[in-house]
Tab-separated table of C-alpha atoms and ligand atoms in Angstrom:
chain	number	residue	atom	x	y	z
Q	1	MET	CA	-60.640	163.554	369.982
Q	2	ILE	CA	-62.496	163.789	366.689
Q	3	ALA	CA	-62.214	167.264	365.278
Q	4	PRO	CA	-64.625	167.709	362.412
Q	5	ALA	CA	-62.837	168.424	359.170
Q	6	PRO	CA	-63.498	171.988	358.013
Q	7	ALA	CA	-66.406	172.028	355.534
Q	8	ASP	CA	-64.101	173.276	352.749
Q	9	ASP	CA	-61.731	170.331	353.275
Q	10	VAL	CA	-64.580	167.806	353.213
Q	11	ALA	CA	-65.996	169.307	350.011
Q	12	ASP	CA	-62.508	169.382	348.498
Q	13	GLU	CA	-61.892	165.687	349.307
Q	14	ALA	CA	-65.308	164.679	347.979
Q	15	HIS	CA	-64.513	166.563	344.750
Q	16	LEU	CA	-60.919	165.315	344.565
Q	17	GLN	CA	-61.947	161.662	344.593
Q	18	LEU	CA	-64.114	161.929	341.482
Q	19	ASN	CA	-63.241	162.286	337.802
Q	20	ALA	CA	-64.899	165.028	335.761
Q	21	ASP	CA	-67.538	162.508	334.635
Q	22	GLY	CA	-68.391	161.609	338.263
Q	23	SER	CA	-66.631	158.234	338.247
Q	24	LEU	CA	-64.463	157.200	341.207
Q	25	ARG	CA	-60.795	158.182	340.891
Q	26	HIS	CA	-59.664	157.824	344.521
Q	27	LEU	CA	-61.578	156.695	347.604
Q	28	LEU	CA	-60.785	159.186	350.351
Q	29	THR	CA	-64.060	159.572	352.223
Q	30	LEU	CA	-67.692	158.463	352.166
Q	31	GLN	CA	-68.750	162.015	353.003
Q	32	GLY	CA	-70.282	163.473	349.875
Q	33	LEU	CA	-70.227	160.202	347.917
Q	34	SER	CA	-73.557	159.977	346.098
Q	35	ARG	CA	-76.115	157.383	347.009
Q	36	ALA	CA	-76.065	156.125	343.403
Q	37	LEU	CA	-72.290	155.553	343.456
Q	38	MET	CA	-72.468	153.915	346.874
Q	39	VAL	CA	-75.223	151.548	345.705
Q	40	GLU	CA	-73.208	150.735	342.556
Q	41	LEU	CA	-70.229	149.765	344.727
Q	42	LEU	CA	-72.394	147.652	347.040
Q	43	ASP	CA	-74.060	145.916	344.087
Q	44	ALA	CA	-70.652	145.200	342.554
Q	45	ALA	CA	-69.414	143.830	345.895
Q	46	ASP	CA	-72.446	141.537	346.064
Q	47	ARG	CA	-71.370	140.056	342.733
Q	48	TYR	CA	-67.903	139.304	344.143
Q	49	LEU	CA	-69.333	137.128	346.914
Q	50	SER	CA	-69.681	133.388	346.502
Q	51	PRO	CA	-71.379	130.888	348.834
Q	52	PRO	CA	-69.166	129.236	351.491
Q	53	GLY	CA	-67.433	126.154	350.073
Q	54	GLN	CA	-67.558	127.487	346.490
Q	55	PRO	CA	-64.447	128.872	344.772
Q	56	VAL	CA	-63.920	132.605	345.240
Q	57	VAL	CA	-64.928	134.915	342.400
Q	58	ARG	CA	-61.998	136.099	340.308
Q	59	SER	CA	-61.610	138.557	337.465
Q	60	GLU	CA	-58.896	139.978	335.254
Q	61	ALA	CA	-60.010	143.587	335.864
Q	62	LEU	CA	-56.596	144.546	337.307
Q	63	ARG	CA	-54.383	142.421	335.047
Q	64	GLY	CA	-51.220	144.462	334.330
Q	65	ARG	CA	-51.905	146.812	337.259
Q	66	THR	CA	-49.903	147.048	340.477
Q	67	VAL	CA	-51.426	147.705	343.904
Q	68	ALA	CA	-49.220	148.748	346.854
Q	69	ASN	CA	-50.329	148.340	350.459
Q	70	LEU	CA	-48.774	151.110	352.565
Q	71	PHE	CA	-49.853	150.655	356.165
Q	72	PHE	CA	-48.185	153.114	358.521
Q	73	GLU	CA	-50.464	151.831	361.350
Q	74	PRO	CA	-51.124	148.187	362.358
Q	75	SER	CA	-53.806	146.196	360.531
Q	76	THR	CA	-54.923	142.615	360.097
Q	77	ARG	CA	-58.279	142.713	358.281
Q	78	THR	CA	-57.917	145.726	356.000
Q	79	ARG	CA	-54.413	144.952	354.809
Q	80	ALA	CA	-55.062	141.237	354.238
Q	81	SER	CA	-58.326	141.892	352.445
Q	82	PHE	CA	-56.861	144.543	350.109
Q	83	ASP	CA	-54.067	142.063	349.362
Q	84	LEU	CA	-56.519	139.255	348.547
Q	85	ALA	CA	-58.897	141.563	346.677
Q	86	ALA	CA	-56.122	142.846	344.402
Q	87	LYS	CA	-54.803	139.324	343.737
Q	88	ARG	CA	-58.300	137.989	342.959
Q	89	LEU	CA	-58.561	140.752	340.339
Q	90	GLY	CA	-55.269	139.710	338.741
Q	91	ALA	CA	-53.085	142.601	340.011
Q	92	ASP	CA	-49.449	142.475	341.109
Q	93	VAL	CA	-49.363	143.348	344.814
Q	94	LEU	CA	-46.631	145.024	346.826
Q	95	ASN	CA	-46.912	144.926	350.616
Q	96	LEU	CA	-44.351	147.503	351.703
Q	97	ASP	CA	-42.875	146.778	355.111
Q	98	VAL	CA	-42.954	150.305	356.464
Q	99	ASN	CA	-40.805	149.349	359.459
Q	100	THR	CA	-37.886	148.620	357.144
Q	101	SER	CA	-38.685	151.267	354.528
Q	102	SER	CA	-36.637	154.402	353.924
Q	103	ARG	CA	-39.239	156.513	355.770
Q	104	LYS	CA	-37.322	155.313	358.835
Q	105	LYS	CA	-34.285	157.143	357.399
Q	106	GLY	CA	-36.198	160.390	357.101
Q	107	GLU	CA	-37.652	160.054	353.606
Q	108	SER	CA	-40.859	162.084	353.301
Q	109	ILE	CA	-44.128	160.287	352.646
Q	110	LEU	CA	-44.384	162.009	349.258
Q	111	ASP	CA	-40.905	160.882	348.244
Q	112	THR	CA	-41.896	157.325	349.180
Q	113	MET	CA	-45.010	157.683	347.012
Q	114	TYR	CA	-43.093	159.229	344.089
Q	115	THR	CA	-40.604	156.332	344.288
Q	116	LEU	CA	-43.429	153.810	344.025
Q	117	GLU	CA	-45.084	155.817	341.260
Q	118	ALA	CA	-41.818	155.630	339.315
Q	119	MET	CA	-42.038	151.829	339.608
Q	120	ARG	CA	-45.475	152.068	337.965
Q	121	VAL	CA	-47.594	151.378	341.025
Q	122	ASP	CA	-51.154	152.200	339.918
Q	123	VAL	CA	-53.083	152.037	343.188
Q	124	MET	CA	-51.724	153.003	346.614
Q	125	VAL	CA	-53.685	151.767	349.615
Q	126	VAL	CA	-52.756	154.012	352.534
Q	127	ARG	CA	-53.347	153.774	356.276
Q	128	ASP	CA	-51.889	156.481	358.471
Q	129	ALA	CA	-52.373	157.806	362.002
Q	130	SER	CA	-52.432	161.439	360.841
Q	131	ALA	CA	-55.551	163.130	359.515
Q	132	GLY	CA	-55.426	164.329	355.929
Q	133	VAL	CA	-52.668	162.021	354.658
Q	134	PRO	CA	-54.651	160.189	351.916
Q	135	ALA	CA	-55.998	163.454	350.462
Q	136	PHE	CA	-52.551	165.066	350.695
Q	137	ILE	CA	-51.054	162.246	348.650
Q	138	ALA	CA	-53.955	162.320	346.167
Q	139	ARG	CA	-53.400	166.050	345.593
Q	140	ASN	CA	-49.681	165.570	344.945
Q	141	ILE	CA	-49.378	162.270	343.144
Q	142	GLY	CA	-49.347	161.931	339.352
Q	143	ASP	CA	-52.353	161.712	337.102
Q	144	TYR	CA	-52.257	157.970	336.638
Q	145	VAL	CA	-52.290	156.828	340.275
Q	146	SER	CA	-55.258	156.150	342.512
Q	147	ILE	CA	-55.186	156.570	346.304
Q	148	LEU	CA	-57.425	154.468	348.542
Q	149	ASN	CA	-57.911	155.438	352.189
Q	150	ALA	CA	-57.482	152.310	354.335
Q	151	GLY	CA	-57.936	154.117	357.666
Q	152	GLU	CA	-57.121	157.741	358.451
Q	153	ALA	CA	-56.571	158.723	362.106
Q	154	ASP	CA	-59.997	158.968	363.776
Q	155	VAL	CA	-61.432	160.615	360.670
Q	156	SER	CA	-62.339	158.085	358.040
Q	157	HIS	CA	-62.297	154.401	357.058
Q	158	PRO	CA	-64.385	154.350	353.897
Q	159	THR	CA	-64.046	150.698	352.845
Q	160	GLN	CA	-64.984	149.683	356.416
Q	161	GLY	CA	-68.101	151.857	356.177
Q	162	LEU	CA	-69.008	150.200	352.876
Q	163	LEU	CA	-68.487	146.662	354.170
Q	164	ASP	CA	-70.571	147.476	357.229
Q	165	VAL	CA	-73.537	148.699	355.179
Q	166	LEU	CA	-73.130	145.787	352.748
Q	167	THR	CA	-73.368	143.377	355.694
Q	168	ILE	CA	-76.424	145.167	357.062
Q	169	ARG	CA	-78.080	145.299	353.631
Q	170	ARG	CA	-77.594	141.572	353.046
Q	171	HIS	CA	-79.449	140.794	356.278
Q	172	LYS	CA	-81.906	143.683	356.375
Q	173	PRO	CA	-82.371	145.265	352.951
Q	174	ASP	CA	-85.002	147.821	354.025
Q	175	ILE	CA	-82.455	150.264	355.435
Q	176	GLY	CA	-84.993	153.094	355.641
Q	177	ASN	CA	-86.856	151.163	358.327
Q	178	LEU	CA	-83.875	150.128	360.425
Q	179	THR	CA	-82.673	151.340	363.795
Q	180	VAL	CA	-78.889	150.965	364.028
Q	181	ALA	CA	-77.089	151.391	367.368
Q	182	ILE	CA	-73.315	151.917	367.327
Q	183	VAL	CA	-71.991	151.473	370.864
Q	184	GLY	CA	-68.611	152.364	372.335
Q	185	ASP	CA	-65.810	154.816	371.823
Q	186	ILE	CA	-67.591	156.895	369.195
Q	187	ASP	CA	-65.440	159.979	369.570
Q	188	HIS	CA	-62.196	158.274	368.566
Q	189	SER	CA	-63.718	156.000	365.936
Q	190	ARG	CA	-63.136	156.376	362.211
Q	191	VAL	CA	-65.343	153.276	361.828
Q	192	ALA	CA	-68.328	154.985	363.487
Q	193	ARG	CA	-67.860	158.070	361.357
Q	194	SER	CA	-67.676	156.213	358.029
Q	195	ALA	CA	-70.466	153.752	358.895
Q	196	GLY	CA	-72.608	156.697	360.004
Q	197	GLN	CA	-71.955	158.529	356.722
Q	198	ALA	CA	-72.823	155.444	354.672
Q	199	LEU	CA	-75.982	154.717	356.654
Q	200	THR	CA	-77.109	158.339	356.456
Q	201	THR	CA	-76.544	158.425	352.686
Q	202	LEU	CA	-78.588	155.238	352.318
Q	203	GLY	CA	-81.412	156.774	354.391
Q	204	VAL	CA	-81.230	154.720	357.598
Q	205	GLY	CA	-84.364	154.970	359.742
Q	206	GLU	CA	-82.551	155.891	362.967
Q	207	LEU	CA	-78.860	156.003	363.824
Q	208	ARG	CA	-78.026	155.891	367.536
Q	209	LEU	CA	-74.513	156.588	368.803
Q	210	VAL	CA	-74.194	155.254	372.354
Q	211	SER	CA	-71.148	155.877	374.547
Q	212	PRO	CA	-69.910	156.946	377.951
Q	213	PRO	CA	-70.063	160.753	378.116
Q	214	ALA	CA	-66.250	161.001	377.799
Q	215	MET	CA	-66.430	159.162	374.441
Q	216	ALA	CA	-69.414	160.971	372.934
Q	217	PRO	CA	-69.048	162.714	369.574
Q	218	ASN	CA	-69.607	166.376	368.937
Q	219	PRO	CA	-73.268	166.546	367.795
Q	220	ASP	CA	-72.308	168.915	364.949
Q	221	ASP	CA	-70.050	166.178	363.633
Q	222	VAL	CA	-72.825	163.588	363.266
Q	223	PRO	CA	-75.911	165.439	362.038
Q	224	GLY	CA	-79.103	163.415	362.244
Q	225	ALA	CA	-77.751	160.842	364.717
Q	226	VAL	CA	-79.297	160.345	368.160
Q	227	ILE	CA	-76.531	160.622	370.777
Q	228	LEU	CA	-77.110	158.642	373.968
Q	229	ASP	CA	-75.147	157.666	377.067
Q	230	ASN	CA	-77.735	155.139	378.272
Q	231	LEU	CA	-77.134	151.704	376.762
Q	232	GLU	CA	-80.605	150.354	377.536
Q	233	GLN	CA	-82.204	153.250	375.634
Q	234	GLY	CA	-79.723	152.779	372.823
Q	235	LEU	CA	-80.478	149.076	372.377
Q	236	LYS	CA	-84.264	149.260	372.711
Q	237	ASN	CA	-85.852	147.723	369.583
Q	238	ALA	CA	-82.623	148.096	367.591
Q	239	ASP	CA	-82.288	146.009	364.412
Q	240	VAL	CA	-78.517	146.254	364.291
Q	241	VAL	CA	-76.039	146.642	367.164
Q	242	MET	CA	-72.398	147.416	366.413
Q	243	ALA	CA	-69.883	147.284	369.265
Q	244	LEU	CA	-66.655	149.292	369.051
Q	245	ARG	CA	-63.282	148.884	370.713
Q	246	ILE	CA	-61.957	151.533	373.106
Q	247	GLN	CA	-59.190	153.122	371.029
Q	248	ARG	CA	-56.733	153.819	373.810
Q	249	GLU	CA	-53.955	154.529	371.324
Q	250	ARG	CA	-55.873	157.640	370.225
Q	251	ILE	CA	-56.914	158.872	373.673
Q	252	GLY	CA	-54.503	161.470	374.991
Q	253	ASN	CA	-56.224	162.200	378.291
Q	254	LEU	CA	-57.747	159.175	380.079
Q	255	ASP	CA	-59.769	161.357	382.513
Q	256	GLY	CA	-63.358	160.096	382.539
Q	257	ILE	CA	-62.491	156.991	380.465
Q	258	PRO	CA	-63.919	153.952	382.303
Q	259	GLY	CA	-61.704	151.024	383.296
Q	260	ILE	CA	-62.291	147.600	381.707
Q	261	ASP	CA	-64.675	146.170	384.329
Q	262	GLU	CA	-66.649	149.379	384.614
Q	263	TYR	CA	-66.886	149.625	380.852
Q	264	PHE	CA	-68.221	146.074	380.405
Q	265	ALA	CA	-70.666	146.547	383.293
Q	266	ASN	CA	-72.146	149.673	381.732
Q	267	TYR	CA	-71.565	149.425	377.978
Q	268	GLY	CA	-70.596	145.813	377.169
Q	269	ILE	CA	-72.916	144.132	374.665
Q	270	SER	CA	-74.105	140.851	376.176
Q	271	HIS	CA	-76.767	138.217	375.479
Q	272	GLU	CA	-78.816	139.660	378.312
Q	273	ARG	CA	-78.645	143.204	376.975
Q	274	MET	CA	-79.452	142.064	373.435
Q	275	ARG	CA	-82.912	141.055	374.760
Q	276	LEU	CA	-83.714	144.771	374.599
Q	277	ALA	CA	-83.090	144.791	370.849
Q	278	LYS	CA	-85.407	143.203	368.266
Q	279	PRO	CA	-85.441	139.373	368.492
Q	280	ASP	CA	-83.790	139.090	365.058
Q	281	ALA	CA	-81.241	141.844	365.661
Q	282	ILE	CA	-77.739	141.281	364.309
Q	283	VAL	CA	-74.522	141.986	366.213
Q	284	MET	CA	-71.535	143.553	364.464
Q	285	HIS	CA	-67.974	144.507	365.345
Q	286	PRO	CA	-65.376	145.926	362.931
Q	287	GLY	CA	-62.482	144.224	364.733
Q	288	PRO	CA	-60.040	143.976	366.292
Q	289	MET	CA	-62.305	142.785	369.088
Q	290	ASN	CA	-61.600	142.774	372.814
Q	291	ARG	CA	-63.752	139.934	374.111
Q	292	GLY	CA	-65.177	140.553	377.549
Q	293	ILE	CA	-64.710	144.328	377.292
Q	294	GLU	CA	-66.976	145.732	374.588
Q	295	ILE	CA	-68.677	142.424	373.741
Q	296	GLU	CA	-69.461	139.227	375.631
Q	297	SER	CA	-67.280	136.512	374.118
Q	298	SER	CA	-70.083	133.991	373.550
Q	299	LEU	CA	-72.247	136.658	371.887
Q	300	ALA	CA	-69.475	137.321	369.357
Q	301	ASP	CA	-69.695	133.625	368.354
Q	302	SER	CA	-73.484	133.372	368.505
Q	303	GLU	CA	-76.114	133.036	365.756
Q	304	ALA	CA	-76.822	136.753	366.036
Q	305	SER	CA	-73.232	137.668	365.240
Q	306	VAL	CA	-72.290	138.661	361.666
Q	307	ILE	CA	-68.721	139.589	362.586
Q	308	THR	CA	-67.033	137.017	360.364
Q	309	GLU	CA	-69.399	137.948	357.507
Q	310	GLN	CA	-68.131	141.528	357.823
Q	311	VAL	CA	-64.637	140.203	357.187
Q	312	THR	CA	-65.783	138.174	354.158
Q	313	ASN	CA	-67.693	141.161	352.789
Q	314	GLY	CA	-64.597	143.332	353.252
Q	315	VAL	CA	-62.756	141.458	350.505
Q	316	ALA	CA	-65.718	141.850	348.131
Q	317	VAL	CA	-66.068	145.574	348.869
Q	318	ARG	CA	-62.358	146.138	348.261
Q	319	MET	CA	-62.587	144.222	344.970
Q	320	ALA	CA	-65.471	146.483	343.928
Q	321	VAL	CA	-63.535	149.639	344.839
Q	322	LEU	CA	-60.323	148.468	343.140
Q	323	GLU	CA	-62.181	147.512	339.977
Q	324	ARG	CA	-63.944	150.868	339.905
Q	325	VAL	CA	-60.816	153.008	340.313
Q	326	ALA	CA	-58.808	150.824	337.916
Q	327	ALA	CA	-61.434	151.457	335.264
Q	328	SER	CA	-60.828	155.200	335.569
Q	329	LEU	CA	-57.010	155.156	335.756
Q	330	GLU	CA	-56.521	155.881	332.081
Q	331	GLN	CA	-58.376	159.197	332.315
Q	332	PRO	CA	-55.939	161.950	333.312
Y	401	LIG	N1	-61.496	146.914	361.073
Y	401	LIG	C1	-60.188	147.156	360.803
Y	401	LIG	O1	-59.812	148.192	360.218
Y	401	LIG	O2	-59.352	146.175	361.217
Y	401	LIG	P1	-57.759	146.176	361.024
Y	401	LIG	O3	-57.229	147.297	361.904
Y	401	LIG	O4	-57.304	144.824	361.465
Y	401	LIG	O5	-57.461	146.462	359.591
C-alpha cells in the first residue's frame, strides 16, 4: 500500500536533487520539481524526437561519460530506453546484471555503488523495490555522480511521469483544459503518483483517479485529484484515459482485490466504454500491459492508442534528463 512519504523526506529529496543554482543534479522525484524545470525537460525531449523513418537524433553531450543501469527489479521499457538514450548521447553504458553481481554474496548496495564510482561511473540509473533507495544512494555517493530514479517501490517513477505528460502535451497542448482519468490499481502505482505530480505541476484541468475501492489511494496523498470508484463517471468527457496494470507483486493482502474477469467487467477500458470519453480522447498505458484485463486488446492497437508513442517518447525524455544532469556533473 502506498504510504505517503513524510513531508520532511519529500522536501529533502526535492532539495537534494538540485544544485545550489537550481539546476538538476539527480532526478529522484517529480514532487517539488518546478514547472519551469519540468517544461525545460519536456522541451528538450521534444528536440530529441525525429519523425518515423528518419534517423534518430544523436548528440555528443555525454561523450567521455559512463552511465550504469542498475535494475534490482524487472524492466523492459525503462532499462532499454535509458540504454539507448545514453548511447545516443555518446556515453559508455554498463548494464549490470544484478542477478550475477556481488550483491548476491551479501555486498551492500552502497558498496556496489562505491565500486562503480571507483570505476568512474558518472550516472547511476537505479530501480529498486524498496522505498527511499535512490535518495539514500544520492545522499551517500560522491560529489561527481548523479543518481536517476528509474522506479522506486510504489513511490515514484519520475521519467515515466515526464514521458506521460510529454505524450499528452504532444497530442493536447492545452493541459489546463484537459480532464485526465487514470484507471486501475492506483494505490500500488508509482506511475500514477509521478504522472499525477507532473500533471498537477503543469496545471491539469481535472485529474481523476479511478479504481476499485481496495485499490484507491489515500486522498491526502493525491491532493487536488478526484477519487472515484465508478468507471463510467471517471471516463465521462475525459480527454485522456490511462489504464494501469494490477501490481500483484506489491499487494500483500489480496482481500477485496477483484479477480481478472471481475476486474475487466468493471474497470477494463474497452472501445464501448471509451464512447463515454471525448470523441478524440487518447488511450495510454505505461506498460507492461495485460491485454484483456485492464485494457481491451484491440483498443490498445487502435487509432486512439498512444501506447507505442509513450515508449518512443521515453527515450527522448531520458536523453533530456541525462543531458541535463551531465551538464551539472562538474559542479561539486
Ligand atoms: N513502464 C515501465 O516502467 O515499464 P518497465 O517496467 O518495462 O520498465
